Tab-separated table of C-alpha atoms in Angstrom:
chain	number	residue	atom	x	y	z
A	1	MET	CA	22.202	10.758	-15.047
A	2	SER	CA	20.771	7.936	-12.930
A	3	THR	CA	21.333	8.147	-9.317
A	4	ARG	CA	21.217	4.434	-7.763
A	5	ALA	CA	19.352	4.569	-4.538
A	6	GLN	CA	20.966	3.467	-1.414
A	7	GLN	CA	21.413	0.129	-0.188
A	8	TYR	CA	22.000	-1.551	3.526
A	9	VAL	CA	22.841	-5.077	3.625
A	10	ALA	CA	20.109	-6.158	6.763
A	11	ASP	CA	20.649	-9.447	9.049
A	12	VAL	CA	17.049	-11.883	9.308
A	13	LEU	CA	16.811	-11.602	13.254
A	14	SER	CA	13.643	-13.092	13.260
A	15	ARG	CA	10.088	-14.758	11.925
A	16	GLU	CA	6.834	-15.199	13.292
A	17	HIS	CA	3.421	-15.298	11.855
A	18	VAL	CA	0.947	-12.640	12.653
A	19	THR	CA	-1.888	-14.172	10.713
A	20	PRO	CA	-1.950	-17.045	8.275
A	21	HIS	CA	-1.026	-14.748	5.294
A	22	LEU	CA	1.316	-12.406	7.333
A	23	LEU	CA	4.101	-12.868	7.993
A	24	ARG	CA	6.576	-10.899	10.159
A	25	LEU	CA	9.930	-10.383	9.841
A	26	THR	CA	12.739	-8.359	12.337
A	27	LEU	CA	15.931	-6.905	10.446
A	28	GLY	CA	18.663	-5.452	11.939
A	29	GLY	CA	22.901	-5.538	12.394
A	30	ALA	CA	25.408	-3.056	11.609
A	31	GLY	CA	24.580	-2.461	7.927
A	32	LEU	CA	21.351	-0.565	9.615
A	33	ALA	CA	23.833	1.911	11.246
A	34	GLU	CA	23.315	4.584	8.665
A	35	PHE	CA	19.575	3.790	7.723
A	36	SER	CA	17.059	6.557	8.128
A	37	SER	CA	13.285	6.452	8.244
A	38	THR	CA	11.483	8.908	6.262
A	39	GLY	CA	8.824	9.613	9.174
A	40	VAL	CA	5.984	9.057	6.519
A	41	PRO	CA	4.027	6.669	7.551
A	42	ASP	CA	3.202	4.422	4.604
A	43	GLU	CA	6.511	4.414	3.570
A	44	TRP	CA	7.831	1.573	1.631
A	45	VAL	CA	11.611	-0.392	1.119
A	46	GLY	CA	13.101	-2.470	-1.925
A	47	LEU	CA	13.755	-5.900	-0.253
A	48	VAL	CA	15.957	-8.325	-2.171
A	49	VAL	CA	16.210	-11.879	-0.671
A	50	PRO	CA	19.271	-14.361	-0.929
A	51	GLY	CA	19.281	-15.510	-4.083
A	52	GLN	CA	17.333	-12.821	-6.079
A	53	PHE	CA	18.591	-10.011	-7.643
A	54	GLN	CA	14.915	-8.453	-8.274
A	55	SER	CA	13.240	-6.141	-5.686
A	56	ARG	CA	10.126	-6.376	-3.722
A	57	TYR	CA	8.465	-3.966	-1.914
A	58	TYR	CA	7.479	-3.663	1.392
A	59	THR	CA	5.368	-1.096	3.596
A	60	VAL	CA	8.317	-0.452	6.924
A	61	ARG	CA	5.919	-1.396	9.940
A	62	SER	CA	8.455	-0.200	12.118
A	63	TRP	CA	12.123	1.440	12.436
A	64	THR	CA	13.049	1.434	16.443
A	65	GLY	CA	16.149	3.324	14.906
A	66	SER	CA	17.740	-0.299	15.328
A	67	GLU	CA	15.143	-2.956	14.179
A	68	LEU	CA	13.406	-2.476	11.120
A	69	VAL	CA	10.235	-4.556	11.318
A	70	VAL	CA	8.391	-5.816	7.899
A	71	ASP	CA	5.421	-7.951	7.195
A	72	VAL	CA	5.642	-10.060	4.098
A	73	VAL	CA	2.037	-11.232	2.573
A	74	VAL	CA	2.298	-14.736	2.140
A	75	HIS	CA	1.133	-15.921	-1.094
A	76	GLN	CA	1.422	-19.499	-3.085
A	77	VAL	CA	4.353	-18.272	-4.776
A	78	GLY	CA	6.971	-15.651	-5.163
A	79	LEU	CA	10.007	-14.595	-5.261
A	80	VAL	CA	10.041	-13.284	-1.135
A	81	THR	CA	7.122	-15.488	-0.475
A	82	GLU	CA	9.926	-19.007	-1.324
A	83	TRP	CA	12.233	-17.568	0.674
A	84	ALA	CA	10.626	-16.210	4.243
A	85	THR	CA	8.173	-19.384	4.539
A	86	GLY	CA	11.742	-21.368	4.665
A	87	LYS	CA	11.489	-23.435	1.251
A	88	ALA	CA	14.844	-22.790	0.751
A	89	GLY	CA	15.934	-23.209	4.678
A	90	ASP	CA	15.220	-20.329	7.621
A	91	PRO	CA	15.860	-17.439	6.896
A	92	VAL	CA	16.764	-16.201	10.007
A	93	GLY	CA	20.201	-15.591	10.464
A	94	GLN	CA	20.767	-15.396	6.680
A	95	GLN	CA	21.374	-11.449	5.227
A	96	VAL	CA	18.832	-9.233	2.753
A	97	THR	CA	19.596	-5.908	0.808
A	98	ILE	CA	17.483	-3.206	1.645
A	99	THR	CA	16.825	0.146	-0.223
A	100	GLU	CA	16.631	3.625	1.089
A	101	PRO	CA	12.674	4.378	2.313
A	102	LYS	CA	10.271	6.373	0.167
A	103	GLY	CA	6.587	7.392	1.138
A	104	SER	CA	3.797	9.218	-0.360
A	105	PHE	CA	1.340	9.790	2.160
A	106	GLU	CA	0.811	13.400	3.093
A	107	GLN	CA	-2.217	14.646	5.063
A	108	PRO	CA	-3.313	18.488	3.817
A	109	ALA	CA	-3.735	21.025	6.845
A	110	ASP	CA	-7.433	21.528	6.437
A	111	ALA	CA	-8.193	17.811	6.804
A	112	ARG	CA	-11.075	16.950	9.384
A	113	TRP	CA	-11.267	12.971	8.162
A	114	LEU	CA	-9.403	10.401	7.274
A	115	LEU	CA	-10.214	7.081	4.967
A	116	LEU	CA	-8.285	4.565	4.662
A	117	VAL	CA	-9.157	1.535	2.020
A	118	GLY	CA	-7.288	-1.305	1.205
A	119	ASP	CA	-6.830	-5.018	1.235
A	120	LEU	CA	-4.180	-7.359	2.992
A	121	THR	CA	-0.852	-5.955	0.947
A	122	ALA	CA	-2.233	-2.205	2.384
A	123	MET	CA	-2.589	-4.021	6.420
A	124	PRO	CA	0.626	-2.807	7.355
A	125	ALA	CA	0.799	1.104	5.842
A	126	MET	CA	-2.950	1.329	6.861
A	127	ALA	CA	-1.854	-0.011	10.321
A	128	ARG	CA	0.772	2.635	10.792
A	129	ILE	CA	-1.144	5.710	9.274
A	130	ALA	CA	-3.880	4.365	11.531
A	131	GLU	CA	-1.539	4.463	14.750
A	132	THR	CA	0.446	7.782	13.911
A	133	HIS	CA	-2.982	9.606	12.979
A	134	ALA	CA	-5.901	7.910	14.446
A	135	ALA	CA	-6.080	9.870	18.141
A	136	SER	CA	-5.896	13.439	16.368
A	137	ILE	CA	-8.597	12.822	13.535
A	138	PRO	CA	-11.512	11.040	12.879
A	139	THR	CA	-10.013	7.770	10.946
A	140	THR	CA	-12.240	5.453	9.037
A	141	ILE	CA	-10.665	2.023	7.611
A	142	HIS	CA	-11.879	-1.006	5.220
A	143	ALA	CA	-10.099	-4.044	5.034
A	144	GLU	CA	-10.200	-6.425	2.618
A	145	VAL	CA	-8.800	-9.597	3.854
A	146	PRO	CA	-8.411	-13.312	3.223
A	147	ASP	CA	-8.249	-14.389	7.002
A	148	ASP	CA	-10.717	-14.375	9.850
A	149	PRO	CA	-10.865	-10.690	10.889
A	150	ALA	CA	-10.635	-12.256	14.577
A	151	THR	CA	-6.641	-12.813	14.044
A	152	LEU	CA	-6.511	-9.135	13.059
A	153	THR	CA	-8.258	-7.278	15.487
A	154	THR	CA	-5.166	-6.214	17.194
A	155	TYR	CA	-3.252	-5.237	14.203
A	156	LEU	CA	-5.380	-2.265	13.919
A	157	PRO	CA	-5.606	0.539	16.970
A	158	GLU	CA	-8.815	0.530	18.617
A	159	SER	CA	-8.783	4.738	18.220
A	160	ALA	CA	-10.050	3.601	13.953
A	161	ASP	CA	-13.075	2.719	13.025
A	162	VAL	CA	-12.714	-0.406	11.487
A	163	THR	CA	-14.628	-1.879	8.490
A	164	TRP	CA	-13.782	-5.670	7.466
A	165	MET	CA	-14.428	-7.234	4.149
A	166	ASP	CA	-14.067	-10.794	3.100
A	167	GLN	CA	-11.372	-11.113	-0.129
A	168	PRO	CA	-13.890	-12.056	-2.602
A	169	ALA	CA	-11.429	-15.084	-3.885
A	170	ASP	CA	-7.178	-15.149	-4.346
A	171	GLY	CA	-5.630	-12.708	-6.270
A	172	ARG	CA	-9.309	-11.066	-6.742
A	173	SER	CA	-10.442	-7.888	-5.134
A	174	ARG	CA	-13.871	-5.595	-5.409
A	175	LEU	CA	-12.751	-2.753	-3.596
A	176	ALA	CA	-13.309	-0.575	-6.430
A	177	ASP	CA	-17.539	-1.244	-5.397
A	178	VAL	CA	-16.459	-0.437	-2.100
A	179	VAL	CA	-15.095	2.612	-2.704
A	180	GLU	CA	-18.134	3.175	-5.154
A	181	SER	CA	-21.061	2.958	-2.567
A	182	LEU	CA	-19.082	4.606	0.633
A	183	THR	CA	-21.195	7.403	2.200
A	184	TRP	CA	-18.191	9.578	2.332
A	185	PRO	CA	-17.886	12.261	5.536
A	186	GLU	CA	-18.804	16.126	4.839
A	187	GLY	CA	-16.281	18.667	4.691
A	188	PRO	CA	-12.609	18.255	3.267
A	189	GLY	CA	-10.785	15.497	4.307
A	190	TYR	CA	-7.628	12.693	2.933
A	191	PHE	CA	-8.521	9.461	1.256
A	192	TRP	CA	-5.693	6.864	0.841
A	193	MET	CA	-6.313	3.318	-0.682
A	194	ALA	CA	-4.070	0.503	-2.208
A	195	GLY	CA	-4.368	-2.795	-3.391
A	196	GLU	CA	-4.960	-4.388	-6.937
A	197	SER	CA	-3.895	-2.099	-9.844
A	198	ALA	CA	-6.955	-3.034	-12.295
A	199	GLN	CA	-8.855	-2.012	-9.180
A	200	MET	CA	-6.744	1.255	-8.221
A	201	ARG	CA	-7.410	2.868	-12.009
A	202	ALA	CA	-11.081	2.135	-11.323
A	203	ILE	CA	-10.559	3.960	-8.202
A	204	ARG	CA	-8.554	6.865	-9.135
A	205	LYS	CA	-11.116	7.873	-12.070
A	206	HIS	CA	-14.139	7.494	-9.341
A	207	VAL	CA	-12.062	10.073	-6.986
A	208	MET	CA	-11.378	12.279	-9.576
A	209	ARG	CA	-14.709	12.326	-12.149
A	210	ASP	CA	-17.105	11.614	-9.822
A	211	ARG	CA	-16.334	12.575	-6.147
A	212	LYS	CA	-13.901	15.573	-7.758
A	213	LEU	CA	-11.587	15.470	-4.943
A	214	PRO	CA	-8.567	18.276	-5.427
A	215	SER	CA	-5.058	15.923	-5.962
A	216	THR	CA	-4.116	17.107	-2.703
A	217	HIS	CA	-6.227	15.491	-1.319
A	218	TYR	CA	-5.924	11.655	-2.091
A	219	ASP	CA	-3.187	8.766	-2.838
A	220	VAL	CA	-4.240	6.365	-4.603
A	221	MET	CA	-1.292	3.050	-5.604
A	222	GLY	CA	-1.554	-0.298	-7.233
A	223	TYR	CA	0.505	-2.228	-4.563
A	224	TRP	CA	0.337	-5.656	-7.048
A	225	ARG	CA	-1.600	-6.847	-9.747
A	226	ALA	CA	-3.843	-9.322	-10.675
A	227	LEU	CA	-2.725	-12.093	-13.391
A	228	ALA	CA	-5.482	-14.805	-12.770
A	229	GLU	CA	-7.406	-13.587	-16.053
A	230	ARG	CA	-7.141	-11.068	-18.744
A	231	GLN	CA	-7.365	-7.613	-17.359
A	232	PRO	CA	-8.482	-4.832	-18.763
A	233	ARG	CA	-5.993	-2.586	-20.841
A	234	ALA	CA	-4.288	-0.060	-18.041
A	235	VAL	CA	-5.372	3.384	-18.835
A	236	ASP	CA	-4.381	5.462	-15.812
A	237	PRO	CA	-7.015	8.873	-15.907
A	238	GLY	CA	-3.803	10.676	-14.117
A	239	PRO	CA	-1.404	11.584	-16.699
A	240	ILE	CA	-4.470	12.157	-19.562
A	241	TRP	CA	-6.174	14.650	-16.720
A	242	ARG	CA	-2.757	16.661	-16.542
A	243	ALA	CA	-1.803	16.813	-19.250
A	244	GLY	CA	-5.349	17.953	-20.838
A	245	LYS	CA	-5.342	20.434	-17.442
A	246	ALA	CA	-1.581	21.980	-19.022
A	247	ALA	CA	-3.839	22.160	-22.577
A	248	GLY	CA	-6.118	24.114	-20.905
A	249	LYS	CA	-9.237	21.660	-21.939
A	250	SER	CA	-12.087	21.434	-19.921
A	251	ASP	CA	-13.520	18.557	-17.913
A	252	GLU	CA	-15.935	17.475	-20.570
A	253	GLN	CA	-12.904	17.313	-23.067
A	254	ILE	CA	-10.581	15.755	-20.955
A	255	TRP	CA	-13.095	12.602	-20.068
A	256	ALA	CA	-13.931	12.541	-23.335
A	257	GLU	CA	-10.232	11.610	-24.005
A	258	TYR	CA	-9.896	9.139	-21.574
A	259	ASP	CA	-13.103	7.104	-22.712
A	260	GLU	CA	-11.574	7.371	-25.981
A	261	ALA	CA	-8.315	5.895	-24.995
A	262	ARG	CA	-10.024	3.173	-23.282
A	263	ALA	CA	-12.368	1.934	-26.165
């Protein structure tokens, strides 16, 4: 039996451009009276805009108790992009549906450092995570963006150590190469990353197979999928690893099965 997620109707109170590719929507109204944040800094909600029935997921940039802010990445096309940019009329004053929030960020108690890596779609979550944690733990951010970093310097807190990287092309990412070339801090920490799905699969393999990070010390999520060209077969190492461990197999046996699955 499935349980449908709680839904809320929200009024679009305002819309503003944060950067050329980030559009901020402020939602409010009586429909959010029962809405409650999880408090998890990378929490997200499903958003259904007028004229559509499919949800698209967005990080909760902030929640004041009455107003919910989400920052939408503007693409050339897309269900939410076309609505949010006003192609079908000004969205301010319209109503949208949002789902109850969910989050996955869970920094372990022994973490001595926090490493965040992501593209523009991850910026709202990285900003909120850094605002929540950077004052209490050394926080490093590697951000891949299409915009001039000068337009984003105030988006992230000054307490974080930020490295800006150019996005290689529209609909492309090279974050897997970036992560594999990183110099990692000493001791236990927490690695959080989000971006293009194929890149995330490669990175998940790297942190599991090469870095050998415990599953409690990293969170890697695919936020979007590049469709410009044929993608490699999607083989996520996570399920193979968990099934292998449950069966009592050695690391070498598990990774041999993973390599065979990708062939």
